[in-house]
Coordinates of C-alpha atoms and ligand atoms in Angstrom, one line a residue:
X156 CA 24.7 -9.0 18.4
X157 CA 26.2 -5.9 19.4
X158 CA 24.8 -2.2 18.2
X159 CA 28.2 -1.1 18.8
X160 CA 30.5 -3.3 16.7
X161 CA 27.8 -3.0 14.2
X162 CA 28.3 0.8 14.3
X163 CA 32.2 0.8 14.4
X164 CA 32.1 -1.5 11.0
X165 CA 29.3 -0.4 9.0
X166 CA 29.3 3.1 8.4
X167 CA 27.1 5.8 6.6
X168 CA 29.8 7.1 5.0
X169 CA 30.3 3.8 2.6
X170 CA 26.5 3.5 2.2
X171 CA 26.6 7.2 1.0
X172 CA 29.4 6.5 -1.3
X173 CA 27.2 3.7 -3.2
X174 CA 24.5 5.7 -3.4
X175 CA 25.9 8.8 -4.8
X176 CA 27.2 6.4 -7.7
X177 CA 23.8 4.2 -7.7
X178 CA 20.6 6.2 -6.4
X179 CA 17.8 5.3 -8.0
X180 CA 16.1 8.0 -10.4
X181 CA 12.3 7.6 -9.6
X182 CA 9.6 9.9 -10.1
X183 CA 9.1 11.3 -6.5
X184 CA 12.6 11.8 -6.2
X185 CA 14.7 14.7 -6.4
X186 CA 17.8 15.2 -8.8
X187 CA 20.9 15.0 -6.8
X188 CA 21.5 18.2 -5.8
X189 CA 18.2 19.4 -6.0
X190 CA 15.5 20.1 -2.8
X191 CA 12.3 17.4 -2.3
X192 CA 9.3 18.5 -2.5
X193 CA 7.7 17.3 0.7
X194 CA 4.1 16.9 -0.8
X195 CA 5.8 14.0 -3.4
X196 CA 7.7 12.5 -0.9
X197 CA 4.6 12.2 1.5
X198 CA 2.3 11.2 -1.3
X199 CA 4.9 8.8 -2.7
X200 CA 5.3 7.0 0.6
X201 CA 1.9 6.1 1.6
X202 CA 1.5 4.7 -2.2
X203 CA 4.9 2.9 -1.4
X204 CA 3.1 0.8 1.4
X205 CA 2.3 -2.7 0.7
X206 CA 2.7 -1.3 -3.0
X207 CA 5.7 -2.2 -5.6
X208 CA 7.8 1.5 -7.1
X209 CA 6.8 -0.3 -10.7
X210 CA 3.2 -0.1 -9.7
X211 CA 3.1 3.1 -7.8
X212 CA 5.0 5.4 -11.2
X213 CA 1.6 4.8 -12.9
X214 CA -0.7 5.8 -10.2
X215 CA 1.9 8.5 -9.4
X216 CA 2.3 10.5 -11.9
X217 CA -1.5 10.5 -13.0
X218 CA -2.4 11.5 -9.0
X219 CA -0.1 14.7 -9.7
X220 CA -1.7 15.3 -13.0
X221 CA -4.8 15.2 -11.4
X222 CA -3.9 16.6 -7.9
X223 CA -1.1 19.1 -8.6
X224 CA -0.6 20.2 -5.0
X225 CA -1.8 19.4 -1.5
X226 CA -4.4 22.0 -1.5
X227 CA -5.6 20.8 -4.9
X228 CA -5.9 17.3 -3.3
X229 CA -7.7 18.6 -0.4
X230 CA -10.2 20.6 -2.3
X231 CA -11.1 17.2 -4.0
X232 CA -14.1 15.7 -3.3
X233 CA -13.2 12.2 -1.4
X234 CA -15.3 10.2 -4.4
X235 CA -13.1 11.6 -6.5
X236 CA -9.6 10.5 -4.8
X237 CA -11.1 7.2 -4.2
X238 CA -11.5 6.5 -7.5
X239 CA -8.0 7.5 -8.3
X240 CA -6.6 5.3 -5.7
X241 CA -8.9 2.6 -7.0
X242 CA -6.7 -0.7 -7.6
X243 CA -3.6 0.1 -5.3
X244 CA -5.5 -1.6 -2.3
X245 CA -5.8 -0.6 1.3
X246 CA -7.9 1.2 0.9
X247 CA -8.4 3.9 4.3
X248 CA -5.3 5.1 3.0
X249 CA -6.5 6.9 0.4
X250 CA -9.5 7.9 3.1
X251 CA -6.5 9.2 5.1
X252 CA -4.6 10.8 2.1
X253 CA -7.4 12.9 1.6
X254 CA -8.2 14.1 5.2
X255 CA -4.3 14.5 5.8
X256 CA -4.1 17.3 2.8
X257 CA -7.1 18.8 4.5
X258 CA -4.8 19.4 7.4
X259 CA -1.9 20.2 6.3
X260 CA -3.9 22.8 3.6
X261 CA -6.0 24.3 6.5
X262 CA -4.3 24.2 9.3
X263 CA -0.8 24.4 8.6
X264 CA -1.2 26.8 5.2
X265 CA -0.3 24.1 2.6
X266 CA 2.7 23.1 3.8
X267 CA 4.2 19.7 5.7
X268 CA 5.5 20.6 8.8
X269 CA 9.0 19.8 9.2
X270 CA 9.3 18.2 12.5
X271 CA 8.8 14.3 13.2
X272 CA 6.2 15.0 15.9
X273 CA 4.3 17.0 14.0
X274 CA 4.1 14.5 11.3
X275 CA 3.0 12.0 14.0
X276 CA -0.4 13.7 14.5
X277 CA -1.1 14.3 10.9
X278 CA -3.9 11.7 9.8
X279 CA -2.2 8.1 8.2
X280 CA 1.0 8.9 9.0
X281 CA 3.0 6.2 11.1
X282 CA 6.6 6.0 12.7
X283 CA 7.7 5.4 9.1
X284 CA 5.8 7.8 6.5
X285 CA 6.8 10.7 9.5
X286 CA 10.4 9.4 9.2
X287 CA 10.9 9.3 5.8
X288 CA 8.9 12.8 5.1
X289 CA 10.8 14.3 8.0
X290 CA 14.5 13.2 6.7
X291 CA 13.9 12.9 3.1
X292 CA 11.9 16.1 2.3
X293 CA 13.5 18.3 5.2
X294 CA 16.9 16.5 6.3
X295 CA 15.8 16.1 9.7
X296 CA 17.2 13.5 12.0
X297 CA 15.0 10.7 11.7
X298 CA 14.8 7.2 10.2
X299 CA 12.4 5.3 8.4
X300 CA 12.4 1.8 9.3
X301 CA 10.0 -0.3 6.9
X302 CA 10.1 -4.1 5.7
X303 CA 13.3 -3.3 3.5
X304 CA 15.5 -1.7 6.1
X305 CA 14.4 -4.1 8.9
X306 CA 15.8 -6.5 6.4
X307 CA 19.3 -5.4 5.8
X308 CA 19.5 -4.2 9.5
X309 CA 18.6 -7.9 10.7
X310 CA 21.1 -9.3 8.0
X311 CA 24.2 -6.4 9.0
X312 CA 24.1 -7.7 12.6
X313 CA 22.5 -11.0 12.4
X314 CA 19.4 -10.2 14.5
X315 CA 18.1 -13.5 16.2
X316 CA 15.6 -11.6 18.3
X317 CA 12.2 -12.3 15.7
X318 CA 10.3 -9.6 14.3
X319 CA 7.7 -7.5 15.5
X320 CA 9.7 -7.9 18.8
X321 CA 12.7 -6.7 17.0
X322 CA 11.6 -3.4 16.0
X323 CA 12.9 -1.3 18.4
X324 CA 16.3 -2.8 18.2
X325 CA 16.1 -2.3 14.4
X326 CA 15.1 1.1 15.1
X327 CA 17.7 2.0 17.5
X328 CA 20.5 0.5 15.3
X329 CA 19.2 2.7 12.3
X330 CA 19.5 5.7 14.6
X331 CA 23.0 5.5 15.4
X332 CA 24.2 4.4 11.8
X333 CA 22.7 7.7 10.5
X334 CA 24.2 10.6 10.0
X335 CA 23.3 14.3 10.9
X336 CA 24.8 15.9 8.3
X337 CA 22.5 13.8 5.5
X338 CA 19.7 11.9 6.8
X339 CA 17.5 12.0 4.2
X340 CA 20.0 10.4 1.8
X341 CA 20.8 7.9 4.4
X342 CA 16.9 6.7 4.3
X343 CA 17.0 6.4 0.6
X344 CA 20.2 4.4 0.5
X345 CA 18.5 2.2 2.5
X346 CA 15.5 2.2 0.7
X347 CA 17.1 1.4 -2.2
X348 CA 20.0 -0.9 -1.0
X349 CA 17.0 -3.0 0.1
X350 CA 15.6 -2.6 -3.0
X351 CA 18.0 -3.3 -5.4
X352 CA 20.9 -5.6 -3.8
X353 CA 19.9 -6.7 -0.2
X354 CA 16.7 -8.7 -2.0
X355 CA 14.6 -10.9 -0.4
X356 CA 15.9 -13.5 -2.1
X357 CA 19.8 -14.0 -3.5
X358 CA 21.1 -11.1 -1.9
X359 CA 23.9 -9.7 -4.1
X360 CA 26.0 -9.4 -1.5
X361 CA 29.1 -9.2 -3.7
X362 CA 28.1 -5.5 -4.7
X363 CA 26.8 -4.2 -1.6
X364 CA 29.0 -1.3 0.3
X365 CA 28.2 -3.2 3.6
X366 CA 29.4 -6.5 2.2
X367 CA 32.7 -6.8 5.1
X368 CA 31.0 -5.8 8.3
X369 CA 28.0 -7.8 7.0
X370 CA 27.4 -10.9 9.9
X371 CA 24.7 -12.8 8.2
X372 CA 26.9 -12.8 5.2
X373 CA 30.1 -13.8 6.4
X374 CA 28.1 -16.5 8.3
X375 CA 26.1 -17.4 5.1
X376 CA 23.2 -17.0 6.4
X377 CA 21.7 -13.9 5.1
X378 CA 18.6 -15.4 3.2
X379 CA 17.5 -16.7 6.6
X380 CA 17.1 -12.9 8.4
X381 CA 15.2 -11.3 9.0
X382 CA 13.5 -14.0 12.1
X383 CA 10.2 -13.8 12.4
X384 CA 7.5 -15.2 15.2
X385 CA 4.8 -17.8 13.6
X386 CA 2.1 -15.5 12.3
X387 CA -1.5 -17.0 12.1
X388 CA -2.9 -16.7 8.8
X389 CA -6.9 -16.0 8.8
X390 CA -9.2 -18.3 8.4
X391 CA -10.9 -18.7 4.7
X392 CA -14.2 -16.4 4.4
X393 CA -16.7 -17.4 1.9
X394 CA -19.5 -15.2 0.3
X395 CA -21.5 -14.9 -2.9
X396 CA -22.1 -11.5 -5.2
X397 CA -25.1 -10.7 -7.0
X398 CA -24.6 -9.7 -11.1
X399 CA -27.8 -8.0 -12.3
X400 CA -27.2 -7.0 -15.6
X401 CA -30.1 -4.5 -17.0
X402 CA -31.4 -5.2 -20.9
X403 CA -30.0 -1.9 -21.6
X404 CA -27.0 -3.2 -20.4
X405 CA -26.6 -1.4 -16.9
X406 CA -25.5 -3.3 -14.0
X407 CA -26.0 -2.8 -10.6
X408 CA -23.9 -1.4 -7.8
X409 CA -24.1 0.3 -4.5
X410 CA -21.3 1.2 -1.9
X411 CA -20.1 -0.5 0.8
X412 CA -20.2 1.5 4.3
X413 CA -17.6 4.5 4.8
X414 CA -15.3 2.7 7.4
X415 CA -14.0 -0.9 7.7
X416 CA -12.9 -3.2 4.9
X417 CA -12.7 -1.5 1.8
X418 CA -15.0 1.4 3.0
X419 CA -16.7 3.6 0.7
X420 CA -15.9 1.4 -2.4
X421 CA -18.4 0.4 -5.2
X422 CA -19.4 -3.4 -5.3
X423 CA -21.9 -5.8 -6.4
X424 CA -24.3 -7.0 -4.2
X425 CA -23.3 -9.3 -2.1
X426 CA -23.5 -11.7 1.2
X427 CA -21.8 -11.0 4.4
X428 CA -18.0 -12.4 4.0
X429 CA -17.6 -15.0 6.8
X430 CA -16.4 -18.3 7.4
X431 CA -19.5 -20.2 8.6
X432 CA -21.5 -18.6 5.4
X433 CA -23.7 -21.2 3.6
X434 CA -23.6 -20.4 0.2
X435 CA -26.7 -23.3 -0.6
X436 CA -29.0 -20.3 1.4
X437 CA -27.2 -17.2 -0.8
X438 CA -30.1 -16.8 -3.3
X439 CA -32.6 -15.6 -0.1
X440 CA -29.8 -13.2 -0.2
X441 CA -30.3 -11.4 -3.9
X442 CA -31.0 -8.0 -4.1
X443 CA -34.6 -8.6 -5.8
X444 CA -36.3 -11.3 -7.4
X445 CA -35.1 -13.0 -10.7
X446 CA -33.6 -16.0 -12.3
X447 CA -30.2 -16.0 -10.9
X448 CA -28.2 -18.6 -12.0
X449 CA -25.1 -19.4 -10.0
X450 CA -22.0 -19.2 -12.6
X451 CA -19.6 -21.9 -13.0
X452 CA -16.2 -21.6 -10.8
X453 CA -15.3 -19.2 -7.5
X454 CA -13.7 -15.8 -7.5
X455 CA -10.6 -16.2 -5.1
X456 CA -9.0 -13.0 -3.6
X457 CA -6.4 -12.5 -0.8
X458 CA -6.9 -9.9 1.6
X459 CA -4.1 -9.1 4.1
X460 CA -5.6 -11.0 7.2
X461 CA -7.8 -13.5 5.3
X462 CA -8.8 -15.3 1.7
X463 CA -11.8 -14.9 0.4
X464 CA -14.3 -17.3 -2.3
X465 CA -16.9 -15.9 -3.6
X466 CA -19.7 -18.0 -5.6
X467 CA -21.1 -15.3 -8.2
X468 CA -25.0 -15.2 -9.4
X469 CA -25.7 -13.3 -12.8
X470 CA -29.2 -12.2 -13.8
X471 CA -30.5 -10.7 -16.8
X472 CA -33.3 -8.0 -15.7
X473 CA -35.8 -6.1 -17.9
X474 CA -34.8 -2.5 -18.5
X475 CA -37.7 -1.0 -16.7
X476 CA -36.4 -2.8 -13.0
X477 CA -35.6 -0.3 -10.6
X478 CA -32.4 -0.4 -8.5
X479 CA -33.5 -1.5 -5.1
X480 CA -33.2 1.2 -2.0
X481 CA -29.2 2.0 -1.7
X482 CA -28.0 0.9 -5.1
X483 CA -27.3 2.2 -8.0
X484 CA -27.6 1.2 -12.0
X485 CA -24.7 2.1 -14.0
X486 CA -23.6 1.6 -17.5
X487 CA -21.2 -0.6 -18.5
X488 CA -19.1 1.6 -20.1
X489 CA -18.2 3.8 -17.3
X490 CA -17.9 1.0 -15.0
X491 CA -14.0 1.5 -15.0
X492 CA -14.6 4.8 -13.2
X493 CA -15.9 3.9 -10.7
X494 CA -13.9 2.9 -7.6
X495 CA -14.3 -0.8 -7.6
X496 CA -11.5 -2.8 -5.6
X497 CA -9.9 -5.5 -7.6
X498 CA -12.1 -8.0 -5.8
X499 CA -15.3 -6.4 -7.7
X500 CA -13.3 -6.9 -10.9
X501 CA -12.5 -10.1 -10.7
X502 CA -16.2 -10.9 -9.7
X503 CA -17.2 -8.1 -13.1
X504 CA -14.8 -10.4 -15.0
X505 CA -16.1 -13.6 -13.7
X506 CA -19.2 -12.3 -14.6
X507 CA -18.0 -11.4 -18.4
X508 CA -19.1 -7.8 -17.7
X509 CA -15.3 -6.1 -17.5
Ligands
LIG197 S1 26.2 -8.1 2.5 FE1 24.5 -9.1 1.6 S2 23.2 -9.6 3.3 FE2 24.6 -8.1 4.1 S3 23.6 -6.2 3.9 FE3 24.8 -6.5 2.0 S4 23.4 -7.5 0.6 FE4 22.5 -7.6 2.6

């Protein structure tokens, strides 16, 4: 593999081309022709992460209707963005969303600094999200490297060297492939060539503007970059949730701590989430006394570093019971505003509350 072959073949300029006749419309995007606005961009590209475009338009567009501008999103109480982020996962990001527009509103008068650097210091935003602001919303020279372009970068050259090792080759071949004169077109060409024709899966390498300097497709082998090292996946966690449904049809909730997993999100009761947990000892674990009755079946859910089983208790508790110090009794019919992760739901639904 040579960066500079790679950079003699490939060029911007045919990328460009393709994307001037292909570029996605989306949202967040500006017309052709027309400036970004660097609070969509930005708020766009931490709802990109992890997250697919079809799911992020809905959350989108409701987030603007809601939070019409950075300073409107930092005046927010953090409940309140929570709750809108509830269901896109990961869930410090919204945490950092909101602290992010704090700074930007306060200390840099409501508006994104240009400059990659800068970016860098700004709370939850990485080497990518300060790339992509930086070049997309201000045309500065900087790339965003993320899963898709590490992709068609491994696949252009035919990168043997595995990822996360490869990253700063990746990096460095993006850098000199760009161009000064339009950077932030260059990241969304790449964006969307990733997107749209260098898949994951059956590449369709016959329509792609990099389809003759391509290596891993003159060798065939494109479906088989980028390499990766063994990853270890997490060991299985187990658990059990506590449904206390109240006669008048409340049901009880409380919030789990402000930092870690899923912090300052509404859930059920619950056990620690571990792999030595004994679920045959969870009832000593209930929030109060009552005649729990363990429910047929597990919840599964699959967090990024491990899967979780949770065995769910339901009880049915007179209307008078109190909620217990820390929780919370709320009716069923606002349950969908709060911000309960989709693991709560599926226990909600395994419970037949949701
Ligand atoms: S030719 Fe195929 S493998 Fe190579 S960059 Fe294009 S779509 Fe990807």
């Amino acid at each position: 593999m040579s960066l500079i072959s790679a950079e003699e073949t490939a060029s911007a300029s045919s990328l460009l081309a393709w994307y001037d006749r292909h570029r996605r419309v989306l949202p967040w995007r500006a017309l052709a022709g027309e400036g970004a606005d660097p609070y969509r961009v930005w708020l766009s590209e931490i709802m990109l992460q992890q997250t697919t475009v079809q799911t992020v338009k809905g959350y989108f567009e409701r987030f603007l209707v809601r939070f019409p501008t950075v300073e409107a999103l930092a005046a927010a109480p953090v409940e309140a963005v929570m709750q809108a982020w509830a269901g896109l996962g990961y869930y410090s990001r919204a945490r950092n969303l909101h602290a992010c527009a704090k700074v930007v509103a306060e200390e840099y008068g409501g508006h994104f600094p240009a400059d990659e650097r800068a970016l860098l210091t700004l709370p939850g935003i990485g080497a990518y999200t300060a790339g992509a602001v930086a070049s997309i919303a201000f045309n500065e020279p900087a790339v965003a490297v993320d899963g898709n372009v590490e992709r068609v970068l491994s696949r252009l050259v035919a990168l043997e060297e595995p990822l996360p090792r490869a990253k700063p080759t990746i990096r460095a071949l993006a850098l000199s492939l760009m161009p000064h004169d339009r950077p932030g077109d260059f990241a969304q060409a790449m964006m969307d060539l990733g997107a749209t024709i260098c898949t994951p899966k059956r590449p369709a390498c016959a329509l792609c503007p990099w389809s003759g300097p391509c290596q891993a497709r003159r060798d065939g082998t494109a479906e088989t970059f980028p390499r990766k090292e063994a990853k270890k996946q997490g060991a299985l966690r187990l658990g059990a949730a506590f449904v206390a449904v109240r006669a008048d049809g409340q049901v009880l909730l409380r919030d789990r701590p402000p930092r870690g997993l899923l912090g300052g999100m509404a859930e059920v009761p619950g056990s620690e989430w571990s792999p030595a947990f004994d679920v045959t000892g969870a009832i000593a674990l209930a929030p109060f006394q009552a005649e729990w009755k363990i429910l047929p079946g597990i919840v599964r859910h699959v967090f990024t570093h491990f899967p979780l089983e949770l065995a769910v208790y339901r009880a049915e508790i007179p209307a008078i019971t109190a909620a217990p110090a820390g929780s919370r009794w709320q009716k069923r019919a606002l349950l969908h505003e709060e911000a309960l992760p989709t693991v709560m739901r599926k226990v909600l639904a395994h419970a037949a509350i949701e």
